[in-house]
PDB file of C-alpha atoms in Angstrom:
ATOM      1  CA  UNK A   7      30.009   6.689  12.128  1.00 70.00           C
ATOM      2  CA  UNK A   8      29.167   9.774  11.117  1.00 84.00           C
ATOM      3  CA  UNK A   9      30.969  10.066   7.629  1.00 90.00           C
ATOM      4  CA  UNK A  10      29.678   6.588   7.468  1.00 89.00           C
ATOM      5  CA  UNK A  11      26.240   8.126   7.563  1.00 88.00           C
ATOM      6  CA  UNK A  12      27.170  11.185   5.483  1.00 90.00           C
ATOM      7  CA  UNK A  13      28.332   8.666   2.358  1.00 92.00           C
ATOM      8  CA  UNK A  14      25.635   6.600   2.757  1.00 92.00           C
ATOM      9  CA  UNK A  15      23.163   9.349   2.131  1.00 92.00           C
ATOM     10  CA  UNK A  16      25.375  10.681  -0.598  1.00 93.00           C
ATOM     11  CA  UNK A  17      25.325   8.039  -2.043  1.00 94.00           C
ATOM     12  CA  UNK A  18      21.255   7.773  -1.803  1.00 94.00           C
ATOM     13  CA  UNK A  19      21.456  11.000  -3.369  1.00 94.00           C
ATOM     14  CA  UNK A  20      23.267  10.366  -6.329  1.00 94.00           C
ATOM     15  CA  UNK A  21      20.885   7.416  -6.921  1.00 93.00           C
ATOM     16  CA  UNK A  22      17.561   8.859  -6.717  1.00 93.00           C
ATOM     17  CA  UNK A  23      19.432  11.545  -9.216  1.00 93.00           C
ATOM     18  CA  UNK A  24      20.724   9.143 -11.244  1.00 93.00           C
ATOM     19  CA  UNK A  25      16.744   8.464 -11.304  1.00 91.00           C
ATOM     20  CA  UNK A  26      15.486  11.639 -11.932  1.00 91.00           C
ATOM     21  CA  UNK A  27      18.004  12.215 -15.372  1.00 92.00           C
ATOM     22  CA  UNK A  28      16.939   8.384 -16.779  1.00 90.00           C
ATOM     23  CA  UNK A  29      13.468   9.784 -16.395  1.00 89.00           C
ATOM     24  CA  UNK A  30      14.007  13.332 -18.061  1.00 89.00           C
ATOM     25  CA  UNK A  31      16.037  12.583 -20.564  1.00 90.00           C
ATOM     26  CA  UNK A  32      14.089  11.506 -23.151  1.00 88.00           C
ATOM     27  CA  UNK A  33      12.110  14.747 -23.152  1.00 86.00           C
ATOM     28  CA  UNK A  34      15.315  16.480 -24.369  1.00 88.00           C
ATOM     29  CA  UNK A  35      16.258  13.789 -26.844  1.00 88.00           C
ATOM     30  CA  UNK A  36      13.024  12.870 -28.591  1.00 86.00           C
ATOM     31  CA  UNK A  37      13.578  14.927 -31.701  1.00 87.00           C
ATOM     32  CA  UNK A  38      17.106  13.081 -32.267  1.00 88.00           C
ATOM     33  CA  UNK A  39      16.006  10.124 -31.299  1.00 86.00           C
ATOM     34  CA  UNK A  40      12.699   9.977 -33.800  1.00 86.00           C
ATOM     35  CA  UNK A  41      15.115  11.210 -36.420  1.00 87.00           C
ATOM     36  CA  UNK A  42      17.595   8.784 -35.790  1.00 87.00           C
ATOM     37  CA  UNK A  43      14.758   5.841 -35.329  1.00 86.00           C
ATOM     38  CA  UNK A  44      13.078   7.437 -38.738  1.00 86.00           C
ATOM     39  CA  UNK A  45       9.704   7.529 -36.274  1.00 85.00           C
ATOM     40  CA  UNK A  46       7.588  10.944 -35.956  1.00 83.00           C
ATOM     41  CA  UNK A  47       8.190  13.283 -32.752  1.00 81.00           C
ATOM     42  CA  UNK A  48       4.908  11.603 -31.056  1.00 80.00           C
ATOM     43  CA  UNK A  49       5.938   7.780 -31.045  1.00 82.00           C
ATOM     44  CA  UNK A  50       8.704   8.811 -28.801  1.00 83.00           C
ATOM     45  CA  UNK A  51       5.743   9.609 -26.260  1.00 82.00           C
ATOM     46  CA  UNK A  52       5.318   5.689 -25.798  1.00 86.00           C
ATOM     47  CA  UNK A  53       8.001   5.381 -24.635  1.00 88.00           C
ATOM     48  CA  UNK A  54       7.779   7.564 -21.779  1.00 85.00           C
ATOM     49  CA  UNK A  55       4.025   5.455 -21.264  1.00 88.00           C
ATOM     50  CA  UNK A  56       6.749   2.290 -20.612  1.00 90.00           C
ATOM     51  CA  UNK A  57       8.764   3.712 -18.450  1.00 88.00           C
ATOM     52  CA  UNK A  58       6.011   5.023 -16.172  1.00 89.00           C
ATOM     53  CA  UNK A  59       4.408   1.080 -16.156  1.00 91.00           C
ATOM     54  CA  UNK A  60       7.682  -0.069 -15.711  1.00 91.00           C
ATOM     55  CA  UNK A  61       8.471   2.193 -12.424  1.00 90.00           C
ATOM     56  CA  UNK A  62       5.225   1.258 -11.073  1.00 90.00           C
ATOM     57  CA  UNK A  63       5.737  -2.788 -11.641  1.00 90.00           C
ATOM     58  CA  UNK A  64       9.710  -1.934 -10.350  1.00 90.00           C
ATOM     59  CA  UNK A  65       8.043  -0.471  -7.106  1.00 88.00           C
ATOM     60  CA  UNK A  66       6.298  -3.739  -6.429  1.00 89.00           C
ATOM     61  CA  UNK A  67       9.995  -5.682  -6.226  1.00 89.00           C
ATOM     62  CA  UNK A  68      11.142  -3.363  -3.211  1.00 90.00           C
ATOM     63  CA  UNK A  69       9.651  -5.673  -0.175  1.00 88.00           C
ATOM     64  CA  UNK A  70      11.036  -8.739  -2.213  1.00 88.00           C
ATOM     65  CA  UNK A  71      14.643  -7.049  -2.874  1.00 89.00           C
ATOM     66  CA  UNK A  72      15.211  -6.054   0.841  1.00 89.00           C
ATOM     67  CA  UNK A  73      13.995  -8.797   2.789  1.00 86.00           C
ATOM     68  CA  UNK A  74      16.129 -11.560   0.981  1.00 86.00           C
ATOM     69  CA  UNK A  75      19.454  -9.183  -0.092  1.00 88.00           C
ATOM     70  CA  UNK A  76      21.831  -6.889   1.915  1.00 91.00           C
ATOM     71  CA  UNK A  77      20.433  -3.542   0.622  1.00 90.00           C
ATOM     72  CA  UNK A  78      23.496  -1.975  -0.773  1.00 94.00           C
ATOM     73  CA  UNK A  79      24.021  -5.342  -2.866  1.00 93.00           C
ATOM     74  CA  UNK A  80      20.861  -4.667  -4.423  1.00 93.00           C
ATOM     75  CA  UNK A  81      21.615  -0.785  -5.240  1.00 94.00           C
ATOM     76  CA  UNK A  82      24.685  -1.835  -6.758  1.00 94.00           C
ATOM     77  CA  UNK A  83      23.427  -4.681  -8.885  1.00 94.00           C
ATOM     78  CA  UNK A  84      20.463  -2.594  -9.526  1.00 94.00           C
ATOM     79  CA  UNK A  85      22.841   0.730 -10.500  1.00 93.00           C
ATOM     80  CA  UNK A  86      24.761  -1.962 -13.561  1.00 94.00           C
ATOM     81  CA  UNK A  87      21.040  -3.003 -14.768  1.00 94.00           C
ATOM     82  CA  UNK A  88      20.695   0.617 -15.478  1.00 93.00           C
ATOM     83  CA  UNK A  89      23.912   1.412 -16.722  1.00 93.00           C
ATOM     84  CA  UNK A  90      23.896  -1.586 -19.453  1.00 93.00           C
ATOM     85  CA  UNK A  91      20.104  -0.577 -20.319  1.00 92.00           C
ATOM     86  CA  UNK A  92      20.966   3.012 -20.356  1.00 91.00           C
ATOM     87  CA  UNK A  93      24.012   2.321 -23.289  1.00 91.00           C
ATOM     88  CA  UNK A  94      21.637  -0.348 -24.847  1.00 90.00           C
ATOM     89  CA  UNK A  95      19.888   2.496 -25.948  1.00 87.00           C
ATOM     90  CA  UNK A  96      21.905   4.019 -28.096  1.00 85.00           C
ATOM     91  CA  UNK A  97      22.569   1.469 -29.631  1.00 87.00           C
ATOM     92  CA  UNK A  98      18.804   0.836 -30.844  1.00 86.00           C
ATOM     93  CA  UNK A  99      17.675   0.750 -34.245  1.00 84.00           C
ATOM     94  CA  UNK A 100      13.895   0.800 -33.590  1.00 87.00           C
ATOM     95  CA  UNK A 101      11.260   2.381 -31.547  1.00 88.00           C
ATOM     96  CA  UNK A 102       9.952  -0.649 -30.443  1.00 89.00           C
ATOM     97  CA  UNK A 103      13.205  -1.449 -29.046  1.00 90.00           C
ATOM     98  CA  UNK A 104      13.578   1.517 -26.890  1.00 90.00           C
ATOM     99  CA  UNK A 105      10.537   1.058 -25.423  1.00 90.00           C
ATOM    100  CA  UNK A 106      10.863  -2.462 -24.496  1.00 91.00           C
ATOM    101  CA  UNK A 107      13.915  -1.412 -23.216  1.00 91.00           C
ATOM    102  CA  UNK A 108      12.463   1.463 -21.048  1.00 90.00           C
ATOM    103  CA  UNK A 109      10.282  -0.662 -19.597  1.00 93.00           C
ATOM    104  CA  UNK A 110      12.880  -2.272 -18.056  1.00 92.00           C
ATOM    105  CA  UNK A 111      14.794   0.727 -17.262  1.00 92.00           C
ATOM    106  CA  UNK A 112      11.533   2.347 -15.459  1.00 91.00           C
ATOM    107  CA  UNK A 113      11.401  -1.082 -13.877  1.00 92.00           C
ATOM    108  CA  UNK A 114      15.222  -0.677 -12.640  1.00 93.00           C
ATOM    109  CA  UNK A 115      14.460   2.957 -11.539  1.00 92.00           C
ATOM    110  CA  UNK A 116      11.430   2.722  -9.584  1.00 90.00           C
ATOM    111  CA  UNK A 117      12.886  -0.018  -7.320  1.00 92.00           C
ATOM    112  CA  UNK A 118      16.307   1.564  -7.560  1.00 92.00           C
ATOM    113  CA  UNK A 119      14.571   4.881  -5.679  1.00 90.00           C
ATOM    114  CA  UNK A 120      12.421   2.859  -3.765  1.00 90.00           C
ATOM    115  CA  UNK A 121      15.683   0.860  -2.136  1.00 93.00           C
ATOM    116  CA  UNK A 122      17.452   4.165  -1.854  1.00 93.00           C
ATOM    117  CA  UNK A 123      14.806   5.799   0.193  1.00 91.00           C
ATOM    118  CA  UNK A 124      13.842   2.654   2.431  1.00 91.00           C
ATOM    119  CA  UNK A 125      17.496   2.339   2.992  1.00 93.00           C
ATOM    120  CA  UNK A 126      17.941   6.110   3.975  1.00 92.00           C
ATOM    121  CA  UNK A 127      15.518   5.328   6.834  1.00 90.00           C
ATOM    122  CA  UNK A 128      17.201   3.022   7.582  1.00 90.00           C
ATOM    123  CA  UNK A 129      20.631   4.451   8.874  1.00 90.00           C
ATOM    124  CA  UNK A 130      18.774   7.367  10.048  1.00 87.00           C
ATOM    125  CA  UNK A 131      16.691   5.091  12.406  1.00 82.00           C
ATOM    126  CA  UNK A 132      15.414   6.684  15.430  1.00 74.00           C
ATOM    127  CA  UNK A 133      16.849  10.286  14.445  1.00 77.00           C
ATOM    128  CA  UNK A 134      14.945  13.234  12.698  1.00 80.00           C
ATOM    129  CA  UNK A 135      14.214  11.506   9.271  1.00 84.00           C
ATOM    130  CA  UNK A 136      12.506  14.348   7.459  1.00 85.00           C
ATOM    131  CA  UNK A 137      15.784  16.833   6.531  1.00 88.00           C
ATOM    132  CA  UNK A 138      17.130  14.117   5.266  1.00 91.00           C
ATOM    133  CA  UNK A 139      14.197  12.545   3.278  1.00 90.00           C
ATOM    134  CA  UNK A 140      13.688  15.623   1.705  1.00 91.00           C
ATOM    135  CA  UNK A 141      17.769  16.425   0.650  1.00 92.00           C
ATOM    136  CA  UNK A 142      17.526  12.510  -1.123  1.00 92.00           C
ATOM    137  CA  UNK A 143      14.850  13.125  -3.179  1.00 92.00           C
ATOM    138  CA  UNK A 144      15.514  17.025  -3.800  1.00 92.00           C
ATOM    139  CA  UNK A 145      18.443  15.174  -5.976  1.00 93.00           C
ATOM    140  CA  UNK A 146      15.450  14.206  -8.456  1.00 92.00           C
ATOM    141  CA  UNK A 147      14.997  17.288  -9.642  1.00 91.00           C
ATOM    142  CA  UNK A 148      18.491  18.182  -9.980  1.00 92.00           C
ATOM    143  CA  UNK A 149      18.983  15.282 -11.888  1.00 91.00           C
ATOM    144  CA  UNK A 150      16.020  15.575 -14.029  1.00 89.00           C
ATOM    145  CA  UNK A 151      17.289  19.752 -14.294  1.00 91.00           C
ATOM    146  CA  UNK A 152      20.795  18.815 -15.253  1.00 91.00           C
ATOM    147  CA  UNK A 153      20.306  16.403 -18.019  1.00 91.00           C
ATOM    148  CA  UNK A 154      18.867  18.598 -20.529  1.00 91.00           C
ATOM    149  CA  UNK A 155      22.216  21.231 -20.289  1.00 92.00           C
ATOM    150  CA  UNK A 156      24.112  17.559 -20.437  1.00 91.00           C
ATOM    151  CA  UNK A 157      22.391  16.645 -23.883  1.00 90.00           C
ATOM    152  CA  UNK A 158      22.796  20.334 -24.973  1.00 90.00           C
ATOM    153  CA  UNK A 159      26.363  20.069 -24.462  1.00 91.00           C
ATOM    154  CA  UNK A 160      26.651  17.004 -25.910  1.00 88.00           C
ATOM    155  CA  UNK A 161      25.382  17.786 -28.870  1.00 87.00           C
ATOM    156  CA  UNK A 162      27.556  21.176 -29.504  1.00 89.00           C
ATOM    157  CA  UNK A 163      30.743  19.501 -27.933  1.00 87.00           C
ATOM    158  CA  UNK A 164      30.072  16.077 -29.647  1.00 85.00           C
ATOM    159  CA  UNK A 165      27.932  16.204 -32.517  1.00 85.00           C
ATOM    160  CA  UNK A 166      25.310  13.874 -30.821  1.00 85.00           C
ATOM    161  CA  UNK A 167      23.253  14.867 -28.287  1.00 86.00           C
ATOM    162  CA  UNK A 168      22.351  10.700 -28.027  1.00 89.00           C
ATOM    163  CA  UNK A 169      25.570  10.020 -26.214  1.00 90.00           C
ATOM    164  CA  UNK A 170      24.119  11.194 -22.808  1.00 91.00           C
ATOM    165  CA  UNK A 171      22.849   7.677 -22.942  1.00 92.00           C
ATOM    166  CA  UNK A 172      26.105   6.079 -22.470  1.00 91.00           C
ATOM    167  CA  UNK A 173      26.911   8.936 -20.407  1.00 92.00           C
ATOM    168  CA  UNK A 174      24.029   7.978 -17.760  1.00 93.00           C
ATOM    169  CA  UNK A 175      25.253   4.609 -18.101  1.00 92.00           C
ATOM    170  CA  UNK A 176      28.697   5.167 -17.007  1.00 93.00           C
ATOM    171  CA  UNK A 177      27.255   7.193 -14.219  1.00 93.00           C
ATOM    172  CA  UNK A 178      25.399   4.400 -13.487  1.00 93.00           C
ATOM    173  CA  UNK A 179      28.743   2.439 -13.197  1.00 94.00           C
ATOM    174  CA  UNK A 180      30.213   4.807 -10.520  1.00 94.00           C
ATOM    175  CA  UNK A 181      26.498   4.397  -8.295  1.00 93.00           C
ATOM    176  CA  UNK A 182      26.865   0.664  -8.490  1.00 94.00           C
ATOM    177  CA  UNK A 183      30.913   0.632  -7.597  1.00 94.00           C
ATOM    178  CA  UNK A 184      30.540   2.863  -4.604  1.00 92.00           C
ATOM    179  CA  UNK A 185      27.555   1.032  -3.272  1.00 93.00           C
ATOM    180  CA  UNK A 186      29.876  -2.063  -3.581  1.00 92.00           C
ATOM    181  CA  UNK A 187      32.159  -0.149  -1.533  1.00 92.00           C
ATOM    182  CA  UNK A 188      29.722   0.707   1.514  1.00 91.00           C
ATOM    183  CA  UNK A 189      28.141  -1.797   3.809  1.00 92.00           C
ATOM    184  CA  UNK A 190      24.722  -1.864   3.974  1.00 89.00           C
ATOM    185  CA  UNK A 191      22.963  -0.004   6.985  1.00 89.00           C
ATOM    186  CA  UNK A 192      21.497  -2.225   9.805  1.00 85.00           C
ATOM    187  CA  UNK A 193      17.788  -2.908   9.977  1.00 80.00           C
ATOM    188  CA  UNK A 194      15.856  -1.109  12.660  1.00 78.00           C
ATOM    189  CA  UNK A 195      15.536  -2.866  16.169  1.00 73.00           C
ATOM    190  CA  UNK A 196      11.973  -3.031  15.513  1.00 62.00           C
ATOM    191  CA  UNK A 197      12.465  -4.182  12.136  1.00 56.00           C
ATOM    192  CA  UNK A 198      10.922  -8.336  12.265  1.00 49.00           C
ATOM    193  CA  UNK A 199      11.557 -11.108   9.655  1.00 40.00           C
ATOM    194  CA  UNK A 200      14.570 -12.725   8.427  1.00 38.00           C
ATOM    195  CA  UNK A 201      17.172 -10.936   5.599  1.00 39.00           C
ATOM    196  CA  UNK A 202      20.201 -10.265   3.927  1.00 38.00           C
ATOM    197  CA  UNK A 203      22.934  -9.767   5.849  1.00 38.00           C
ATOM    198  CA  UNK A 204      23.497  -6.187   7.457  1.00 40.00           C
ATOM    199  CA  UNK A 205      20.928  -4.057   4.727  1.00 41.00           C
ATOM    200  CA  UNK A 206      18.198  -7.351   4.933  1.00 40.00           C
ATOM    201  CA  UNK A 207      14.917  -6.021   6.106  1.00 40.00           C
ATOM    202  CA  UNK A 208      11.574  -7.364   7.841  1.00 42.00           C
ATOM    203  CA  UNK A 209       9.426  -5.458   4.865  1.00 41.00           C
ATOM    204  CA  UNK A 210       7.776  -8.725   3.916  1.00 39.00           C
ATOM    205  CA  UNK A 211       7.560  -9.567   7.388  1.00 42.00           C
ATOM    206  CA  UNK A 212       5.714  -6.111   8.308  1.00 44.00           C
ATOM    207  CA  UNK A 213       3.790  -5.538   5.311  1.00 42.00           C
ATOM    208  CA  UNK A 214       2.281  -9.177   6.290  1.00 44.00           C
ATOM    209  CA  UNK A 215       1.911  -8.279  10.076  1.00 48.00           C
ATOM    210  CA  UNK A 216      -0.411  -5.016   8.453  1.00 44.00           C
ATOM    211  CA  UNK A 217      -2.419  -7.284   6.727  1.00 41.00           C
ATOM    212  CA  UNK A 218      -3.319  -9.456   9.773  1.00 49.00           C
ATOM    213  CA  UNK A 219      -3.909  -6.040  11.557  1.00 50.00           C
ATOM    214  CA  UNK A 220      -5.795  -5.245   8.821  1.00 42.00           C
ATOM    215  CA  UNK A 221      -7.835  -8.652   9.162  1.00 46.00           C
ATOM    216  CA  UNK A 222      -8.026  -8.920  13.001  1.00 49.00           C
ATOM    217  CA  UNK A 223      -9.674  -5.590  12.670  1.00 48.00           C
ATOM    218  CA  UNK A 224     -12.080  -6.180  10.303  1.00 45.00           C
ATOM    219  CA  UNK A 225     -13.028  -9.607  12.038  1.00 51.00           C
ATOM    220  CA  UNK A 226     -13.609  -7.845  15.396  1.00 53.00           C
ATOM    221  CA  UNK A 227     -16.067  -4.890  13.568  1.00 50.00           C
ATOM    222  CA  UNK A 228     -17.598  -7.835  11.987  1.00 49.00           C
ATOM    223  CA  UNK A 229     -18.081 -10.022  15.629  1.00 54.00           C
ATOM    224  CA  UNK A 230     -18.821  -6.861  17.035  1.00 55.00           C
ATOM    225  CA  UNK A 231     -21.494  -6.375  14.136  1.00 56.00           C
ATOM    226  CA  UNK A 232     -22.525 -10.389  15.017  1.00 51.00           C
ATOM    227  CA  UNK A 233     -23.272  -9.681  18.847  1.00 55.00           C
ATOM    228  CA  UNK A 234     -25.166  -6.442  18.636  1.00 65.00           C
ATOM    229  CA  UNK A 235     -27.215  -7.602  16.059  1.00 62.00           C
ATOM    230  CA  UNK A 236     -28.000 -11.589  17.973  1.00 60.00           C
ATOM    231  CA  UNK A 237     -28.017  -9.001  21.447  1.00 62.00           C
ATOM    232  CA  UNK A 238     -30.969  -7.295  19.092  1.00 64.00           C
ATOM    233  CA  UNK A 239     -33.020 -10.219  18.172  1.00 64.00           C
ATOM    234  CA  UNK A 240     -32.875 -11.626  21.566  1.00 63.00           C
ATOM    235  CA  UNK A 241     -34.437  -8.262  23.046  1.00 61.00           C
ATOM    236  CA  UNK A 242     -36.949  -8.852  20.260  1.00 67.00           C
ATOM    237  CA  UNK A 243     -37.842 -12.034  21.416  1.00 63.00           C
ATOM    238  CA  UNK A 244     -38.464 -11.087  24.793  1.00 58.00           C
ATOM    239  CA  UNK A 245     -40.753  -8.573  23.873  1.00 69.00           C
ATOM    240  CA  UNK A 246     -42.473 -10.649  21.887  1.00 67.00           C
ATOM    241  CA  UNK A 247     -42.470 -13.341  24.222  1.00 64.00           C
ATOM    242  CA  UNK A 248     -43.841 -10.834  27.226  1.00 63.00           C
ATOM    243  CA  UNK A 249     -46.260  -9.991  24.882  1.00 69.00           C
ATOM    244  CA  UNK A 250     -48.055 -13.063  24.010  1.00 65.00           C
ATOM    245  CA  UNK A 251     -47.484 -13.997  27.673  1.00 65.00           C
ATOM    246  CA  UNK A 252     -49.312 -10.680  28.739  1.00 70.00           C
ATOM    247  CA  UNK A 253     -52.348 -11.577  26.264  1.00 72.00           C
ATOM    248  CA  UNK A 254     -52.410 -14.995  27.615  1.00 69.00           C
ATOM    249  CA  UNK A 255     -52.560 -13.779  30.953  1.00 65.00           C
ATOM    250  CA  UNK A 256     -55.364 -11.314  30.137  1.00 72.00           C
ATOM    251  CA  UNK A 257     -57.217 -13.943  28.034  1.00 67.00           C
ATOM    252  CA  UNK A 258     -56.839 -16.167  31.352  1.00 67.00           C
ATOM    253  CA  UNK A 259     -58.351 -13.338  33.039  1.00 71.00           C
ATOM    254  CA  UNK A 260     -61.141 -12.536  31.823  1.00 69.00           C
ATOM    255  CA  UNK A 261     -62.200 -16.402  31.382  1.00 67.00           C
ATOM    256  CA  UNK A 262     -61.784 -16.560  35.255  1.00 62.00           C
ATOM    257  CA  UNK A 263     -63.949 -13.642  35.525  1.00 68.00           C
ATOM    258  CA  UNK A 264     -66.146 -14.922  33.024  1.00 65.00           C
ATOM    259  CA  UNK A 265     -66.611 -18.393  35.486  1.00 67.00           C
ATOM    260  CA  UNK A 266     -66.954 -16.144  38.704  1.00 65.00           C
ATOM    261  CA  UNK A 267     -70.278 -14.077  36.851  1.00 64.00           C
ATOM    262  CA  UNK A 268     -71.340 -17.506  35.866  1.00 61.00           C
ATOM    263  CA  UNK A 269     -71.367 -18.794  39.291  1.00 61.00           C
ATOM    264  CA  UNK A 270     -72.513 -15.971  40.655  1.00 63.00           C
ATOM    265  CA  UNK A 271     -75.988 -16.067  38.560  1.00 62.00           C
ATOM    266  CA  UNK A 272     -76.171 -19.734  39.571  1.00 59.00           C
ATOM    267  CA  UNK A 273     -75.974 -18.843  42.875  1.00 61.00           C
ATOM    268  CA  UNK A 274     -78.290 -15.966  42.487  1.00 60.00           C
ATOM    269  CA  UNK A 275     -80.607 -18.537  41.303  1.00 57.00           C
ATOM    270  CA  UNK A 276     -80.672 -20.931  43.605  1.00 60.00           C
ATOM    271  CA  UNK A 277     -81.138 -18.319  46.553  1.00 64.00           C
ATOM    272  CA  UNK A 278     -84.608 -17.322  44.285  1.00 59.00           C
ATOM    273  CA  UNK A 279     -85.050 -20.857  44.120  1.00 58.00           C
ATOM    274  CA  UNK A 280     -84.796 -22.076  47.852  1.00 63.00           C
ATOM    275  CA  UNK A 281     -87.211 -18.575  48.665  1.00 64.00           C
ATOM    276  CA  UNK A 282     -89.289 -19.579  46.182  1.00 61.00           C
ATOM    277  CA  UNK A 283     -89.961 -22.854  48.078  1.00 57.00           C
ATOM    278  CA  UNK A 284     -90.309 -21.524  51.261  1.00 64.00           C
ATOM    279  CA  UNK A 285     -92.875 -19.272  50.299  1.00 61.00           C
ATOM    280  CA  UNK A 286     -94.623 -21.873  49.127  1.00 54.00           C
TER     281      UNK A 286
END
């Protein structure tokens, strides 16, 4: 088990390097590559502009990948996407071409690290994930680091720094071929929804389950809004309710008192009245 877990997470490494030198390499190859696509130094910055839409609209994929695929399938078929697009672009003849063609490799990439990391948490399930989160994606930068002294020496040993391209491509080949050699690590217990076999996950499922927690909270703020504010306008009522039954009352009142003077006087009269009369 555990050099099971110890090649899965090299493997994880080698991917989300394998990510980091697709990404960097075009810093250290745009001057041969504008010369050889007869394009100024600053068109080759488009295509850097593709690859960064491409990762975000390959991150999108990862819930979709995992919850229908075994997860190492999906590295490895993944891992050959890059490695043909990768060689495809040395064999170019246009700018536009390599940037088409980067969007689809930025596409490949982002869901390629995405997959790696999701399945990294994966296998180490229940454990201390962070040392290990941070060695997988430490291998960015040593990727991203490496290529340029790659290119270099490609260029002095070979003539053409360009070949790193297929270079990253066979690379590529070895990522896909061991994770066609590894099973795929189990979902979590508390993983839910239906998969791929063995590296199938519940991310649909659970991204949709936050979305009705999302809702069910937001419908019991707004119910809770709903009742305070009905509670409000029925104290309201009663108020003004007691009110116009308090100046009913008073009005009431002071017409009974208003009767009682009344009869008094009459009967104030008639006593003058009857005295009068006897007088007489």
């Amino acid at each position: 088990m555990r050099l099971y877990a110890a090649l899965c997470t090299a493997l994880y490494c080698a991917c989300v390097g394998l990510q980091g030198a697709g990404v960097n390499v075009v810093g250290p190859a745009g001057p041969s590559l504008a010369s050889k696509l007869r394009t100024d130094v600053s068109s080759v910055g488009s295509i850097l502009s593709a690859e960064g839409a491409g990762a975000a609209a390959g991150a999108l994929l990862i819930p979709l990948l995992l919850g229908r695929l075994p997860g190492h399938i999906v590295l490895c078929v993944l891992s050959a996407s890059i490695g043909v697009s990768l060689c495809g672009v040395w064999l170019c003849g246009s700018i536009r071409e390599v940037t088409i063609l980067y969007f689809a490799v930025g596409g490949l990439l982002g869901s390629f690290s995405g997959c790696a990391n999701t399945l990294l948490a994966w296998l180490h399930a229940g454990r201390n994930l962070g040392p290990w989160v941070n060695l997988v994606n430490a291998c960015f930068g040593l990727g991203s680091g490496g290529v340029p002294l790659l290119f270099v020496a490609a260029e002095r040993r070979l003539g053409d720094g360009l070949r790193v391209f297929p270079a990253l491509g066979l690379a590529a080949a070895g990522v896909a071929l061991s994770a066609a050699c590894l099973p795929s690590p189990p979902r979590p217990k508390d993983a839910k929804g239906g998969g791929g076999g063995g590296g199938g996950g519940g991310a649909i499922t659970g991204k949709s389950e936050g979305w009705r927690r999302v809702a069910s909270s937001a419908g019991g703020w707004w119910r809770a809004r709903w009742l305070e504010r009905g509670r409000a306008d029925m104290l309201r009522a009663v108020e003004h309710r007691g009110e116009a039954l308090q100046q009913r009352a008073s009005v009431a009142l002071a017409g009974v008192r208003v009767r009682d003077g009344a009869h008094r006087q009459d009967g104030g009269l008639c006593t003058a009245a009857r005295e009068a009369v006897s007088h007489e």
